[in-house]
PDB file of C-alpha atoms in Angstrom:
ATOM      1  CA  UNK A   1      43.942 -77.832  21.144  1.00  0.00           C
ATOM      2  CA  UNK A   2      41.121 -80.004  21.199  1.00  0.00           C
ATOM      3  CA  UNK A   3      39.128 -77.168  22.370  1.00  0.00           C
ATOM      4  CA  UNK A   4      39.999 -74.411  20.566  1.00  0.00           C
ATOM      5  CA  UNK A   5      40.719 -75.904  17.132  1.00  0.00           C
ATOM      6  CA  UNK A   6      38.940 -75.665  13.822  1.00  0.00           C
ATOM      7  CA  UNK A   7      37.168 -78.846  13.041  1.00  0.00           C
ATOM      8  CA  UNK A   8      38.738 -80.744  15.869  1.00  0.00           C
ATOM      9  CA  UNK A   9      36.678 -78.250  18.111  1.00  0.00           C
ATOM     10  CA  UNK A  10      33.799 -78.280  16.195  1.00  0.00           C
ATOM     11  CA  UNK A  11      31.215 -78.405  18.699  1.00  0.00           C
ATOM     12  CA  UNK A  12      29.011 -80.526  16.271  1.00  0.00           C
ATOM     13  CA  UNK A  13      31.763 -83.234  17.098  1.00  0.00           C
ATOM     14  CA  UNK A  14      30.817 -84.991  20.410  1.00  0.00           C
ATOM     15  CA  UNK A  15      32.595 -84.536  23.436  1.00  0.00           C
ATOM     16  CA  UNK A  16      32.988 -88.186  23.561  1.00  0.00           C
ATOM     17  CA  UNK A  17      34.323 -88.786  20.187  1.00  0.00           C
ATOM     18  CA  UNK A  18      37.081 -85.097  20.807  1.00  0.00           C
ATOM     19  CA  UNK A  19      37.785 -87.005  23.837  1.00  0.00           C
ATOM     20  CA  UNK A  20      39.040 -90.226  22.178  1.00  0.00           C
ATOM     21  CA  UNK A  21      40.540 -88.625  19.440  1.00  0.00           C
ATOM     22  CA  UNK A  22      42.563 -86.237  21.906  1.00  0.00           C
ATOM     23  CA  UNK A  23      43.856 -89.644  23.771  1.00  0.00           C
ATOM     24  CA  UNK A  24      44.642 -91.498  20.404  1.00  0.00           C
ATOM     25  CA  UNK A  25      46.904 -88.390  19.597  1.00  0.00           C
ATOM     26  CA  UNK A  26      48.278 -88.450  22.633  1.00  0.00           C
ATOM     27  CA  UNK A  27      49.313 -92.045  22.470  1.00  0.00           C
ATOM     28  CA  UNK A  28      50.662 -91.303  19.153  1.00  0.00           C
ATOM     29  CA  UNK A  29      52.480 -88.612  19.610  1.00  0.00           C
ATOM     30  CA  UNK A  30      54.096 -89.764  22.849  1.00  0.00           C
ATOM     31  CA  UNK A  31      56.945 -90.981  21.435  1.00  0.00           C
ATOM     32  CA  UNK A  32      57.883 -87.270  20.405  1.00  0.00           C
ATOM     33  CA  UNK A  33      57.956 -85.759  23.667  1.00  0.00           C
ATOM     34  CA  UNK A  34      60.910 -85.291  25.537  1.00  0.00           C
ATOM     35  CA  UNK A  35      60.549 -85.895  29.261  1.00  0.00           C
ATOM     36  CA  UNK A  36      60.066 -83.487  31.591  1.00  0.00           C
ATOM     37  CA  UNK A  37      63.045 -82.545  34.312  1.00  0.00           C
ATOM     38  CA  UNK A  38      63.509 -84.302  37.262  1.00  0.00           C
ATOM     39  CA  UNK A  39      63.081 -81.415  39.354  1.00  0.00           C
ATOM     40  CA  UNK A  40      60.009 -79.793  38.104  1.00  0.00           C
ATOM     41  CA  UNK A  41      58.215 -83.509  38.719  1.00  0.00           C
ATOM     42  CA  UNK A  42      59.703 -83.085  41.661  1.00  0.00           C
ATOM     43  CA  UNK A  43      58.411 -80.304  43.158  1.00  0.00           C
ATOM     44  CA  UNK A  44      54.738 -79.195  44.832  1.00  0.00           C
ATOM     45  CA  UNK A  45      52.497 -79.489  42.204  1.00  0.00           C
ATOM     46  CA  UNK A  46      55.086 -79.374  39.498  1.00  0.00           C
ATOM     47  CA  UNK A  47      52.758 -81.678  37.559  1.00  0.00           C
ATOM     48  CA  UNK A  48      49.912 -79.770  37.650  1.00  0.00           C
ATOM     49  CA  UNK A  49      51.952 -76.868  36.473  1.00  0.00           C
ATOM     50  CA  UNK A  50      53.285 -78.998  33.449  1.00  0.00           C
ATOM     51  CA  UNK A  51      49.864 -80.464  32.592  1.00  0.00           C
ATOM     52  CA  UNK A  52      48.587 -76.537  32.473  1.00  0.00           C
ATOM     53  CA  UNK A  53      51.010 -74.962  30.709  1.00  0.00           C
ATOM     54  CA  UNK A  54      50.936 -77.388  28.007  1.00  0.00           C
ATOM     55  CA  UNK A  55      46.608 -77.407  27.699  1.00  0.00           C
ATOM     56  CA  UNK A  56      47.441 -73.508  27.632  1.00  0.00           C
ATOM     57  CA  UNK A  57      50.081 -74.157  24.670  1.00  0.00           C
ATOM     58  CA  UNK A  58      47.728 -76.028  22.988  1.00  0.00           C
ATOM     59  CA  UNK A  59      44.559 -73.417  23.266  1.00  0.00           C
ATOM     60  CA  UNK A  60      47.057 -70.962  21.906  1.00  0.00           C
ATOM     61  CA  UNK A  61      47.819 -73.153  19.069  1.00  0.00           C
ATOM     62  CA  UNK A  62      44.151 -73.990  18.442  1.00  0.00           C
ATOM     63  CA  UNK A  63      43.121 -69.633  18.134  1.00  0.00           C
ATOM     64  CA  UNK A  64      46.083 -69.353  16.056  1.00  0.00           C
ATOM     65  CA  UNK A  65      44.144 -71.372  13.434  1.00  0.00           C
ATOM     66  CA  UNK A  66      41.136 -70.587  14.618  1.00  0.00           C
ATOM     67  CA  UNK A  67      41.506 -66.616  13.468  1.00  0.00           C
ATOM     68  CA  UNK A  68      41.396 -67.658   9.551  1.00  0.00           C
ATOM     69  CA  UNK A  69      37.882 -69.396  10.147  1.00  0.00           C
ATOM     70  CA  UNK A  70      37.231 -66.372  12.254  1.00  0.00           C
ATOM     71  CA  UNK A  71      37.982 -63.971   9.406  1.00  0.00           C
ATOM     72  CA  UNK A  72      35.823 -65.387   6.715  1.00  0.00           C
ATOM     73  CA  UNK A  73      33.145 -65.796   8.745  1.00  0.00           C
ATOM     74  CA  UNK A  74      33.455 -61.472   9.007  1.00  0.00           C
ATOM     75  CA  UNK A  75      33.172 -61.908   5.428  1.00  0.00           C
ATOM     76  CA  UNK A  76      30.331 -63.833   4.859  1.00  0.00           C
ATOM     77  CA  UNK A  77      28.442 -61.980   8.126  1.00  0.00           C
ATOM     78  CA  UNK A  78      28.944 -58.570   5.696  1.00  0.00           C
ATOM     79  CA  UNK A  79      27.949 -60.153   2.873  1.00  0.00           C
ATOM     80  CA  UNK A  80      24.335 -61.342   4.476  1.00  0.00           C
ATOM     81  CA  UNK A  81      24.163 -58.078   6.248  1.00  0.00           C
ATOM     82  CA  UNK A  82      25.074 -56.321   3.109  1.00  0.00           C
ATOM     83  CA  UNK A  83      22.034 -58.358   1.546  1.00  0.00           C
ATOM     84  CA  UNK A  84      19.570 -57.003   3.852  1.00  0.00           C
ATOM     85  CA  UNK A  85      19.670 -60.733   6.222  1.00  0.00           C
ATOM     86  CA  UNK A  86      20.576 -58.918   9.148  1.00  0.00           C
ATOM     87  CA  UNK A  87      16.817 -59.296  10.457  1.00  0.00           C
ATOM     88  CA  UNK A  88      17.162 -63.435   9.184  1.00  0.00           C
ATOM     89  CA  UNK A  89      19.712 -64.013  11.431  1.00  0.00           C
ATOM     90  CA  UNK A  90      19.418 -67.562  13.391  1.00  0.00           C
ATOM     91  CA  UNK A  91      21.463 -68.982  16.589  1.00  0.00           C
ATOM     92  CA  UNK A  92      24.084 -71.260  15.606  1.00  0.00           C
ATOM     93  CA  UNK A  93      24.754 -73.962  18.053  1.00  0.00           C
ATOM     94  CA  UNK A  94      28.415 -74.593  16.888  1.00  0.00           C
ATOM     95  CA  UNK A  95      29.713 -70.959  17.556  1.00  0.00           C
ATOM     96  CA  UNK A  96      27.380 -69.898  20.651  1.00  0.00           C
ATOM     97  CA  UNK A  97      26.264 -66.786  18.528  1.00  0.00           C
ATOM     98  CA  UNK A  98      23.667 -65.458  15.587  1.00  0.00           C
ATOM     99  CA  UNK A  99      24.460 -65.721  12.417  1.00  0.00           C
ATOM    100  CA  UNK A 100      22.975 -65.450   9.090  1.00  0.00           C
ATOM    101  CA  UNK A 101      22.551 -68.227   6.862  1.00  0.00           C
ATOM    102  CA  UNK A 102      24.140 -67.450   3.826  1.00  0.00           C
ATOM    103  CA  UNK A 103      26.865 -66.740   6.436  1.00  0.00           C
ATOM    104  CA  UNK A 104      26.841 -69.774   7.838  1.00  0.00           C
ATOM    105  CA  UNK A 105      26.463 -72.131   4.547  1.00  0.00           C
ATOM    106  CA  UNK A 106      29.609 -70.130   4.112  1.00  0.00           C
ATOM    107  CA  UNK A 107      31.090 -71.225   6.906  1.00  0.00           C
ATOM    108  CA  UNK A 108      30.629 -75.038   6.198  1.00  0.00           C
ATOM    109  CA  UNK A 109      32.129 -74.546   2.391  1.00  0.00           C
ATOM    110  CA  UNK A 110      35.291 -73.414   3.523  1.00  0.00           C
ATOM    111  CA  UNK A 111      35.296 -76.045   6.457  1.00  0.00           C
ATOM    112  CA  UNK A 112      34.967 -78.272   3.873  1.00  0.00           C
ATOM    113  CA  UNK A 113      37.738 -76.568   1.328  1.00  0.00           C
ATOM    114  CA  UNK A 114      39.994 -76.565   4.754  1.00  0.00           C
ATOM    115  CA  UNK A 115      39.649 -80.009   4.971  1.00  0.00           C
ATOM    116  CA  UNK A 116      39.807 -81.096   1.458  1.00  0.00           C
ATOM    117  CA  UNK A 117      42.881 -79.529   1.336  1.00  0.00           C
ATOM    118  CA  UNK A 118      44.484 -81.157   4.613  1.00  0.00           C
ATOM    119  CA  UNK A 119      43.965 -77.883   7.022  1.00  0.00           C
ATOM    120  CA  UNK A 120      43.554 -80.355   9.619  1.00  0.00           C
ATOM    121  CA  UNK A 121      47.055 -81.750   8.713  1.00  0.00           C
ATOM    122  CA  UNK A 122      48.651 -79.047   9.317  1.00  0.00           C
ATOM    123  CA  UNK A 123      47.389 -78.907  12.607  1.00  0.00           C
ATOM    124  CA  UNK A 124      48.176 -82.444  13.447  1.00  0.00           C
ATOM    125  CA  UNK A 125      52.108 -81.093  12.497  1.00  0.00           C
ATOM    126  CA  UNK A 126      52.050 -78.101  14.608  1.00  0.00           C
ATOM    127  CA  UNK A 127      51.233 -79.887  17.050  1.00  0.00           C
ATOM    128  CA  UNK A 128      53.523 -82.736  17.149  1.00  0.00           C
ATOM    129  CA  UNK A 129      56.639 -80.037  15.824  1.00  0.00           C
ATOM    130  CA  UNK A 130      55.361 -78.163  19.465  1.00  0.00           C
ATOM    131  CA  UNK A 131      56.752 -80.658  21.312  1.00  0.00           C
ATOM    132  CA  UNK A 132      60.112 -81.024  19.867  1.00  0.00           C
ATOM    133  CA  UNK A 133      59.998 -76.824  19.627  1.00  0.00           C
ATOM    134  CA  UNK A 134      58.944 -76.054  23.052  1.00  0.00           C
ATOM    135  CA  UNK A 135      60.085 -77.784  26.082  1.00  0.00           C
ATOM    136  CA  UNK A 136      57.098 -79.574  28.071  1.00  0.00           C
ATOM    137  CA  UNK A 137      56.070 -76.376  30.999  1.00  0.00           C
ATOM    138  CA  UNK A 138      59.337 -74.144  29.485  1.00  0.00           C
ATOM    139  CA  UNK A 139      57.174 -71.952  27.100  1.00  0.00           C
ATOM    140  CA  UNK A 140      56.994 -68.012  27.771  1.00  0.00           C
ATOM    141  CA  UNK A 141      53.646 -67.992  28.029  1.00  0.00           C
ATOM    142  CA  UNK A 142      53.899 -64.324  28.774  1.00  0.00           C
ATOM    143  CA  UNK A 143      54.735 -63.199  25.283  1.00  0.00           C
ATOM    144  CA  UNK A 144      51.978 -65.400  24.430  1.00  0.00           C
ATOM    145  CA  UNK A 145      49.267 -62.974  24.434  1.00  0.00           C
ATOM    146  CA  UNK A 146      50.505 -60.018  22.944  1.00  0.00           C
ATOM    147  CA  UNK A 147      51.318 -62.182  19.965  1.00  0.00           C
ATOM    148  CA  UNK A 148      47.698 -63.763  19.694  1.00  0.00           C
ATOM    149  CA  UNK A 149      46.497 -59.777  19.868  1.00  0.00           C
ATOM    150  CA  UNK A 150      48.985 -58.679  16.774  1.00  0.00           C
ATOM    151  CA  UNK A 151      47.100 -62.166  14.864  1.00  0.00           C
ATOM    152  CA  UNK A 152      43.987 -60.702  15.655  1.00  0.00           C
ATOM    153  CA  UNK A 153      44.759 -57.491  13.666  1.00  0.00           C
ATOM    154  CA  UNK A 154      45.522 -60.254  10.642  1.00  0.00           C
ATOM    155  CA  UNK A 155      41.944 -61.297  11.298  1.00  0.00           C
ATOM    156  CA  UNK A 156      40.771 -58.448   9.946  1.00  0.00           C
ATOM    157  CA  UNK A 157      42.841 -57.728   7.697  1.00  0.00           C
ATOM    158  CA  UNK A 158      41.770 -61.026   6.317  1.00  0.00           C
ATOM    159  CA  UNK A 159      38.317 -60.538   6.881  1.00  0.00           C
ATOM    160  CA  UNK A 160      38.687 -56.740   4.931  1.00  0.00           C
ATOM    161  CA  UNK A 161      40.406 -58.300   2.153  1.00  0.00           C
ATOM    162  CA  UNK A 162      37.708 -61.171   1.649  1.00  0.00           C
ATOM    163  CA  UNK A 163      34.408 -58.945   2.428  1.00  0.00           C
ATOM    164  CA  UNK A 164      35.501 -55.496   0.338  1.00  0.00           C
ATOM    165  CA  UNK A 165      34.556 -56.568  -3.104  1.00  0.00           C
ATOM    166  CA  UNK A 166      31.162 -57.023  -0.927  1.00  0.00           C
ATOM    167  CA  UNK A 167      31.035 -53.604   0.804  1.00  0.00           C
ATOM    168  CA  UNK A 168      32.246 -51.829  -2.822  1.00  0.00           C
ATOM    169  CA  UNK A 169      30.084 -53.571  -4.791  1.00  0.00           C
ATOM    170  CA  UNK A 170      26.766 -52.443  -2.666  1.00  0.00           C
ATOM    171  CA  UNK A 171      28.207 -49.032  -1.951  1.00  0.00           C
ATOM    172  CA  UNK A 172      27.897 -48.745  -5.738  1.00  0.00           C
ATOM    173  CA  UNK A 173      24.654 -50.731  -5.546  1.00  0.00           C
ATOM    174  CA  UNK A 174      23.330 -48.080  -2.747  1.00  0.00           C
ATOM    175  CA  UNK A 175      24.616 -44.636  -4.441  1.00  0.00           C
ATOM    176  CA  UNK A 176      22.665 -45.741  -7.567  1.00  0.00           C
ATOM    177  CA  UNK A 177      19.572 -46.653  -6.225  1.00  0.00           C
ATOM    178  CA  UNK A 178      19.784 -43.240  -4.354  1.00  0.00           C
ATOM    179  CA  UNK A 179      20.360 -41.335  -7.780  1.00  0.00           C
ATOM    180  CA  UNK A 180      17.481 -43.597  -9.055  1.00  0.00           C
ATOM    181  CA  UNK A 181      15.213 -42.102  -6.015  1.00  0.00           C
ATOM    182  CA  UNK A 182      16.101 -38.476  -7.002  1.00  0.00           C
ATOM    183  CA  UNK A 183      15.031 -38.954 -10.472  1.00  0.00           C
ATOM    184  CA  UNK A 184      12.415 -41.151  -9.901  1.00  0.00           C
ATOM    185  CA  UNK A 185      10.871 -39.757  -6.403  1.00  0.00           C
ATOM    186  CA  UNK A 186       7.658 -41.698  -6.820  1.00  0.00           C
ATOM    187  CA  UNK A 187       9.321 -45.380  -6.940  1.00  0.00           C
ATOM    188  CA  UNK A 188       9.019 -47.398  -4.118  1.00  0.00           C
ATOM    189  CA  UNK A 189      12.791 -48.221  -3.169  1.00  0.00           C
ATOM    190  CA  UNK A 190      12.161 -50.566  -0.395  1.00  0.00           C
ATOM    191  CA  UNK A 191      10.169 -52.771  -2.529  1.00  0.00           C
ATOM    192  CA  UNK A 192      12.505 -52.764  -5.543  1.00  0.00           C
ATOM    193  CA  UNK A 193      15.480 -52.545  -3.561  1.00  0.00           C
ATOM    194  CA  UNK A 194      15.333 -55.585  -1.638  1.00  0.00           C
ATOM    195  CA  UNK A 195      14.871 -57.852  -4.495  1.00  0.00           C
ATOM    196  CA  UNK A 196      17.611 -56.471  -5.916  1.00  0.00           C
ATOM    197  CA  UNK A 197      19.925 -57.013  -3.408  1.00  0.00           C
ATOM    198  CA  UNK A 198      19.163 -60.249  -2.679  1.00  0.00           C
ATOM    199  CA  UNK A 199      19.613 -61.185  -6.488  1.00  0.00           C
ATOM    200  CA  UNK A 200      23.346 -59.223  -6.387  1.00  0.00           C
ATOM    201  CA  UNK A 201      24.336 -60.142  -3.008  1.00  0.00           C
ATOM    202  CA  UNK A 202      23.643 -64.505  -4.166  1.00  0.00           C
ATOM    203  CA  UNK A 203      25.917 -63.543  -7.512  1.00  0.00           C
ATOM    204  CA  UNK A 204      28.646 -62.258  -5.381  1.00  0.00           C
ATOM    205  CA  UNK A 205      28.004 -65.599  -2.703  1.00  0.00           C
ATOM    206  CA  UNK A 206      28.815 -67.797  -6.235  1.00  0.00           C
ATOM    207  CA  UNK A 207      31.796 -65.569  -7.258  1.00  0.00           C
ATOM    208  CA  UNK A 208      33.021 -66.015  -3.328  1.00  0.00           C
ATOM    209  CA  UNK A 209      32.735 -69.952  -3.524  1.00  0.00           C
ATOM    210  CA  UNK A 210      34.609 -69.776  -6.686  1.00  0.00           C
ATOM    211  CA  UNK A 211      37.462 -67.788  -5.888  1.00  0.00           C
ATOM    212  CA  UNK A 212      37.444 -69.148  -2.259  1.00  0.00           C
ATOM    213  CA  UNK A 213      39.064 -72.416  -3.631  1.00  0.00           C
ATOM    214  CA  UNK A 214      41.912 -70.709  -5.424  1.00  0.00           C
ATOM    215  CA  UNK A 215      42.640 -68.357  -2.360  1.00  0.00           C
ATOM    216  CA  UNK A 216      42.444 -70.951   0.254  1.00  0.00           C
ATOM    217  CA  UNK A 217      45.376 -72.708   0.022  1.00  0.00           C
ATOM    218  CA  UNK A 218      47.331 -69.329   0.638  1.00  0.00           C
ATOM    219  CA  UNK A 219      44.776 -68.850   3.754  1.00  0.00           C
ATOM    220  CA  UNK A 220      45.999 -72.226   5.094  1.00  0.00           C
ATOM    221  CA  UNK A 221      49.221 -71.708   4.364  1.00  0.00           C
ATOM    222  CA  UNK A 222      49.597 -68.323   6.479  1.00  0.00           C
ATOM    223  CA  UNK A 223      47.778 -70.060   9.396  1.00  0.00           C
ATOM    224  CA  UNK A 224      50.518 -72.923   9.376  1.00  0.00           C
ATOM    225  CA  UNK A 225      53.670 -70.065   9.393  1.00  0.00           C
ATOM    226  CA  UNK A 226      51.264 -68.567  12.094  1.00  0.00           C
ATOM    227  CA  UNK A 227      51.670 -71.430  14.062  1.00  0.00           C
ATOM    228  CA  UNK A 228      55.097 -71.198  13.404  1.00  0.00           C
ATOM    229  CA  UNK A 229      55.324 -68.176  14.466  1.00  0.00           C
ATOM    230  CA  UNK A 230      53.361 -68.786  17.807  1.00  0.00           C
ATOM    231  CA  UNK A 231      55.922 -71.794  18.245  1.00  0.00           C
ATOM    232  CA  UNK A 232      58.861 -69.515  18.160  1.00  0.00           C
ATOM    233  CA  UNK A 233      57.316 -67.195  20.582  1.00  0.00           C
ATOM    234  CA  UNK A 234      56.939 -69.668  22.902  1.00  0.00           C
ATOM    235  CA  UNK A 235      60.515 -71.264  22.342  1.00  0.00           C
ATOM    236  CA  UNK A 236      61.890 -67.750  22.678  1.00  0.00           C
TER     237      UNK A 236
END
């Protein structure tokens, strides 16, 4: 989970320090797991099967939150490309891809809301509730992965819901500025139009902070019944 995680798998967090944190939770949550059976320890490589199939449990669990972070980040990446910042767009070390960097200041607010409002928490319970929910190398794995694809269709339904006042708003934004060239065909658009959206497209990033607070504790709360979810899936 360690890996896969928001915040824990931060990749601005040293491998060093996710290392140490993943054996202090494992020495902490020891005391939750119930032993393995005789007879998988017993057999060829039954460890190595155990030790697997619970790093792949916890990668699973670690997505599973992972798709809300996902999601708003398809929000903010509209937004900025909305706001003409498609051609600003930088590399960001922590997610291995471009980005903008309205998107990506973004990003870092809600990482903060999540953990101001003990995202990481919840996390930290999924994962201890996993052990007492799904016996150690006795999940169905197999059912695993068409339940991580039908979360990835609530990744953009999240991301739609979060990004349309966005895409109406400049829709609106666009369809006047075109009725503005027909009337006026001797303005220069390009010059006028670019200020503009940068001034609208900055409104509607302080109207996203604001209502971002209020709406993320219903974010966090989905990912936690996703988890849930995942664990039933896995029990099943």
């Amino acid at each position: 989970m360690m890996t896969a995680a928001p915040f824990f798998g931060h990749k601005s967090i040293p491998v060093k320090v996710r290392l140490l944190l993943a054996i202090l939770l494992s020495w902490v949550v020891v005391g939750f797991v119930t032993p393995p059976s005789a007879q998988l320890i017993a057999r060829p490589l039954g460890l190595v099967v155990a030790i697997a199939a619970e790093a792949l449990t916890g990668i699973a669990i670690g997505f599973t939150a992972q798709f809300l972070f996902w999601g708003v980040q398809y929000a903010a990446d509209v937004l900025g490309f909305q706001m003409g910042l498609a051609m600003a767009q930088v590399f960001d070390p922590t997610t291995n891809a471009n980005t903008n960097p309205l998107g990506r200041i973004l990003m870092w607010v809600f990482l903060m809301i999540f953990i101001l409002l003990d995202g990481q928490h919840i996390l930290l319970e999924g994962l201890v509730f996993s052990f007492g929910a799904v016996p150690i190398a006795g999940g169905n794995l197999e059912a695993t992965g068409p339940h991580l694809l039908t979360m990835a269709g609530g990744l953009f339904s999240t991301g739609l819901r979060l990004a349309s006042p966005f895409m109406v708003t400049f829709f609106l934004v666009e369809s006047a500025m075109g009725i503005f060239a027909r009337v006026v065909p001797q303005a220069d658009l390009f010059s006028l139009g670019m200020p503009i959206k940068l001034l609208i497209g900055l409104s509607l990033a302080v109207l996203f902070i604001q209502n971002l607070g209020p709406l993320a504790p219903e974010l966090i709360g989905r990912m936690g019944d996703d988890i849930i979810s995942l664990l039933a899936v896995l029990r099943s």
